Amino acid sequence: MAQLGKIPATVITGFLGAGKTTMIRNMLENANGKRIALIINEFGDLGVDRGIINGCGIEGCAEDDVVELANGCICCTVADDFLPTIQGLIDRETPPDHIVIETSGLALPKPLVKAFSWPEIRSRVTVDGVVAVLDGAALRDGLFAHDHHAVQAQREADDSLDHESPLEELFEEQLHCADMVVLNKTDLLSDAERTKVEADIRAQLKRPSVKIIATDHSRIENAILLGLGAAAEDDLDSRPSHHDDGHEHDHDDFDSFVVSLGAVTDPAVLEKRLIEVVRQFDVLRIKGFLDVPGKPMRHVVQGVGERFQRYFDRPWTDGENRRSELVVIGLHGLDRAAIETAIKAA
Ligand SMILES: Nc1nc2c(ncn2[C@@H]2O[C@H](COP(=O)(O)OP(=O)(O)OP(=O)(O)O)[C@@H](O)[C@H]2O)c(=O)[nH]1
């Protein structure tokens, strides 16, 4: 009962494009009057996730309940950015009923959970649960496995490199910190693939009590997602991390940049080009917004690996600068100039 009276906080972790923002949108749509404050952190200089959440038009989702932490990855800036933000939320005249934190796809969740054991926070907030959203299709395709080709090649060229690949390490960090695992994108898996992926995850979990829930488009009831009662800040030792020995974590393993384009007359043509870019340059994630001439709505582009999705999400507002911008994320060493040229090719 030690958690009584504390505001519960849910940490949502999961690799780039796994379905974290989709999950949060569903959650807000079904909030039923529960006042949820959202802290969003993403990798890359373009606030796409915040843009998508704020563009959702969900009733009760007030702009000032969504806070974006844009200065780097949340796990490295806990003291400077995260702590004051959470303090600001709990000091409000009407504090939120629940706080949800969407970490960047490249963040380690444990440093964040640790921050909740700091005295100023601990007495007022508890980590209700760490939820890891996993991309079932990426797991099936072996993205986080030992033999991911780019990483393997790097390691063969230089055997002083860390034992694990950056992708594999992140996957483990996120999985080992979780109180609940959401195996998402099951619509892209056959039954046999899903069974195999689930068994692989189960074999890697350190705590047998962690539940794996399979989802399609991150659809999960709020009653399951919120209210896990884990008090994760009291249970750090059971969440092993590669960085427990004080070994610094940095994001030099990954690169990201924003490509600005003029108006895009035919988004389908651009999509084809983007798929080519992903294939050619080993890009992990592309997302952003397009200005399609003659259309009153903003066009969203979402790419996870070679899988793309596009849709018009909301009207451009009066006075808003209509523009096309995409954030490109991949492993360190992306050839920015070549990628920009390829994306902009006429
Ligand atoms: N087919 C399929 N697509 C999905 C599913 N869940 C999410 N997506 C799509 O995957 C893309 C990425 O989803 P997001 O929710 O933005 O993922 P994210 O984890 O927030 O991504 P980052 O914040 O960039 O790390 C979007 O195009 C989603 O529509 C799913 O279950 N099946």
PDB file of C-alpha atoms and ligand atoms in Angstrom, residues 14-23 41-42 49 52 102-106 133 184-188 215-218 285 287 302-304 307-309 311 329, ligand 1:
ATOM      1  CA  GLY A  14      10.220  -0.071 -27.713  1.00  0.00           C
ATOM      2  CA  PHE A  15      12.405   0.231 -30.775  1.00  0.00           C
ATOM      3  CA  LEU A  16      11.900   2.760 -33.604  1.00  0.00           C
ATOM      4  CA  GLY A  17       8.537   2.289 -35.239  1.00  0.00           C
ATOM      5  CA  ALA A  18       7.309  -0.530 -32.992  1.00  0.00           C
ATOM      6  CA  GLY A  19       3.958   1.167 -32.363  1.00  0.00           C
ATOM      7  CA  LYS A  20       4.429   3.349 -29.266  1.00  0.00           C
ATOM      8  CA  THR A  21       2.699   6.456 -30.619  1.00  0.00           C
ATOM      9  CA  THR A  22      -0.104   4.335 -32.042  1.00  0.00           C
ATOM     10  CA  MET A  23      -0.608   2.808 -28.606  1.00  0.00           C
ATOM     11  CA  ASN A  41      10.824  12.119 -26.294  1.00  0.00           C
ATOM     12  CA  GLU A  42      11.950  11.255 -29.760  1.00  0.00           C
ATOM     13  CA  ASP A  49       5.080  12.060 -32.629  1.00  0.00           C
ATOM     14  CA  ILE A  52       0.611  13.230 -34.623  1.00  0.00           C
ATOM     15  CA  GLU A 102       6.944   7.706 -24.497  1.00  0.00           C
ATOM     16  CA  THR A 103      10.674   7.172 -24.682  1.00  0.00           C
ATOM     17  CA  SER A 104      12.546   7.481 -27.945  1.00  0.00           C
ATOM     18  CA  GLY A 105      12.983   4.224 -29.818  1.00  0.00           C
ATOM     19  CA  LEU A 106      16.692   4.416 -28.989  1.00  0.00           C
ATOM     20  CA  VAL A 133       6.233  -2.500 -27.432  1.00  0.00           C
ATOM     21  CA  ASN A 184       2.660  -5.738 -31.832  1.00  0.00           C
ATOM     22  CA  LYS A 185       2.082  -5.994 -35.596  1.00  0.00           C
ATOM     23  CA  THR A 186       0.697  -9.504 -35.312  1.00  0.00           C
ATOM     24  CA  ASP A 187      -1.374  -8.743 -38.439  1.00  0.00           C
ATOM     25  CA  LEU A 188       1.908  -9.127 -40.343  1.00  0.00           C
ATOM     26  CA  THR A 215      -1.667  -6.872 -30.475  1.00  0.00           C
ATOM     27  CA  ASP A 216      -2.541  -5.507 -33.848  1.00  0.00           C
ATOM     28  CA  HIS A 217      -2.038  -1.747 -34.169  1.00  0.00           C
ATOM     29  CA  SER A 218      -1.118  -1.600 -30.496  1.00  0.00           C
ATOM     30  CA  ARG A 285      13.068   4.763 -39.922  1.00  0.00           C
ATOM     31  CA  LYS A 287       8.756   9.773 -40.833  1.00  0.00           C
ATOM     32  CA  GLN A 302       5.513   6.703 -41.859  1.00  0.00           C
ATOM     33  CA  GLY A 303       8.266   4.289 -42.825  1.00  0.00           C
ATOM     34  CA  VAL A 304       9.549   1.445 -40.687  1.00  0.00           C
ATOM     35  CA  ARG A 307       7.122  -0.761 -44.886  1.00  0.00           C
ATOM     36  CA  PHE A 308       5.463   2.594 -45.575  1.00  0.00           C
ATOM     37  CA  GLN A 309       2.141   4.094 -44.686  1.00  0.00           C
ATOM     38  CA  TYR A 311      -2.433   9.360 -44.849  1.00  0.00           C
ATOM     39  CA  ILE A 329      17.191   7.552 -38.829  1.00  0.00           C
TER      40      ILE A 329
HETATM   41  N1  LIG B   1       0.844  -3.348 -39.991  1.00  0.00           N
HETATM   42  C1  LIG B   1       0.923  -2.747 -38.796  1.00  0.00           C
HETATM   43  N2  LIG B   1       1.398  -1.498 -38.719  1.00  0.00           N
HETATM   44  C2  LIG B   1       1.450  -0.929 -37.496  1.00  0.00           C
HETATM   45  C3  LIG B   1       1.022  -1.580 -36.326  1.00  0.00           C
HETATM   46  N3  LIG B   1       1.211  -0.764 -35.271  1.00  0.00           N
HETATM   47  C4  LIG B   1       1.734   0.381 -35.760  1.00  0.00           C
HETATM   48  N4  LIG B   1       1.884   0.300 -37.105  1.00  0.00           N
HETATM   49  C5  LIG B   1       2.433   1.292 -38.016  1.00  0.00           C
HETATM   50  O1  LIG B   1       3.835   1.410 -37.776  1.00  0.00           O
HETATM   51  C6  LIG B   1       4.271   2.749 -37.975  1.00  0.00           C
HETATM   52  C7  LIG B   1       5.008   3.241 -36.737  1.00  0.00           C
HETATM   53  O2  LIG B   1       4.101   3.316 -35.655  1.00  0.00           O
HETATM   54  P1  LIG B   1       4.340   4.307 -34.447  1.00  0.00           P
HETATM   55  O3  LIG B   1       3.220   4.114 -33.484  1.00  0.00           O
HETATM   56  O4  LIG B   1       4.609   5.676 -34.938  1.00  0.00           O
HETATM   57  O5  LIG B   1       5.684   3.716 -33.839  1.00  0.00           O
HETATM   58  P2  LIG B   1       6.614   4.349 -32.704  1.00  0.00           P
HETATM   59  O6  LIG B   1       7.090   3.229 -31.884  1.00  0.00           O
HETATM   60  O7  LIG B   1       5.919   5.451 -31.986  1.00  0.00           O
HETATM   61  O8  LIG B   1       7.797   4.973 -33.586  1.00  0.00           O
HETATM   62  P3  LIG B   1       9.037   5.928 -33.080  1.00  0.00           P
HETATM   63  O9  LIG B   1       8.449   6.928 -32.135  1.00  0.00           O
HETATM   64  O10 LIG B   1       9.541   6.544 -34.335  1.00  0.00           O
HETATM   65  O11 LIG B   1      10.024   5.038 -32.444  1.00  0.00           O
HETATM   66  C8  LIG B   1       3.013   3.546 -38.296  1.00  0.00           C
HETATM   67  O12 LIG B   1       2.920   3.645 -39.699  1.00  0.00           O
HETATM   68  C9  LIG B   1       1.899   2.687 -37.738  1.00  0.00           C
HETATM   69  O13 LIG B   1       0.663   2.878 -38.387  1.00  0.00           O
HETATM   70  C10 LIG B   1       0.505  -2.924 -36.462  1.00  0.00           C
HETATM   71  O14 LIG B   1       0.122  -3.590 -35.500  1.00  0.00           O
HETATM   72  N5  LIG B   1       0.490  -3.436 -37.720  1.00  0.00           N
END
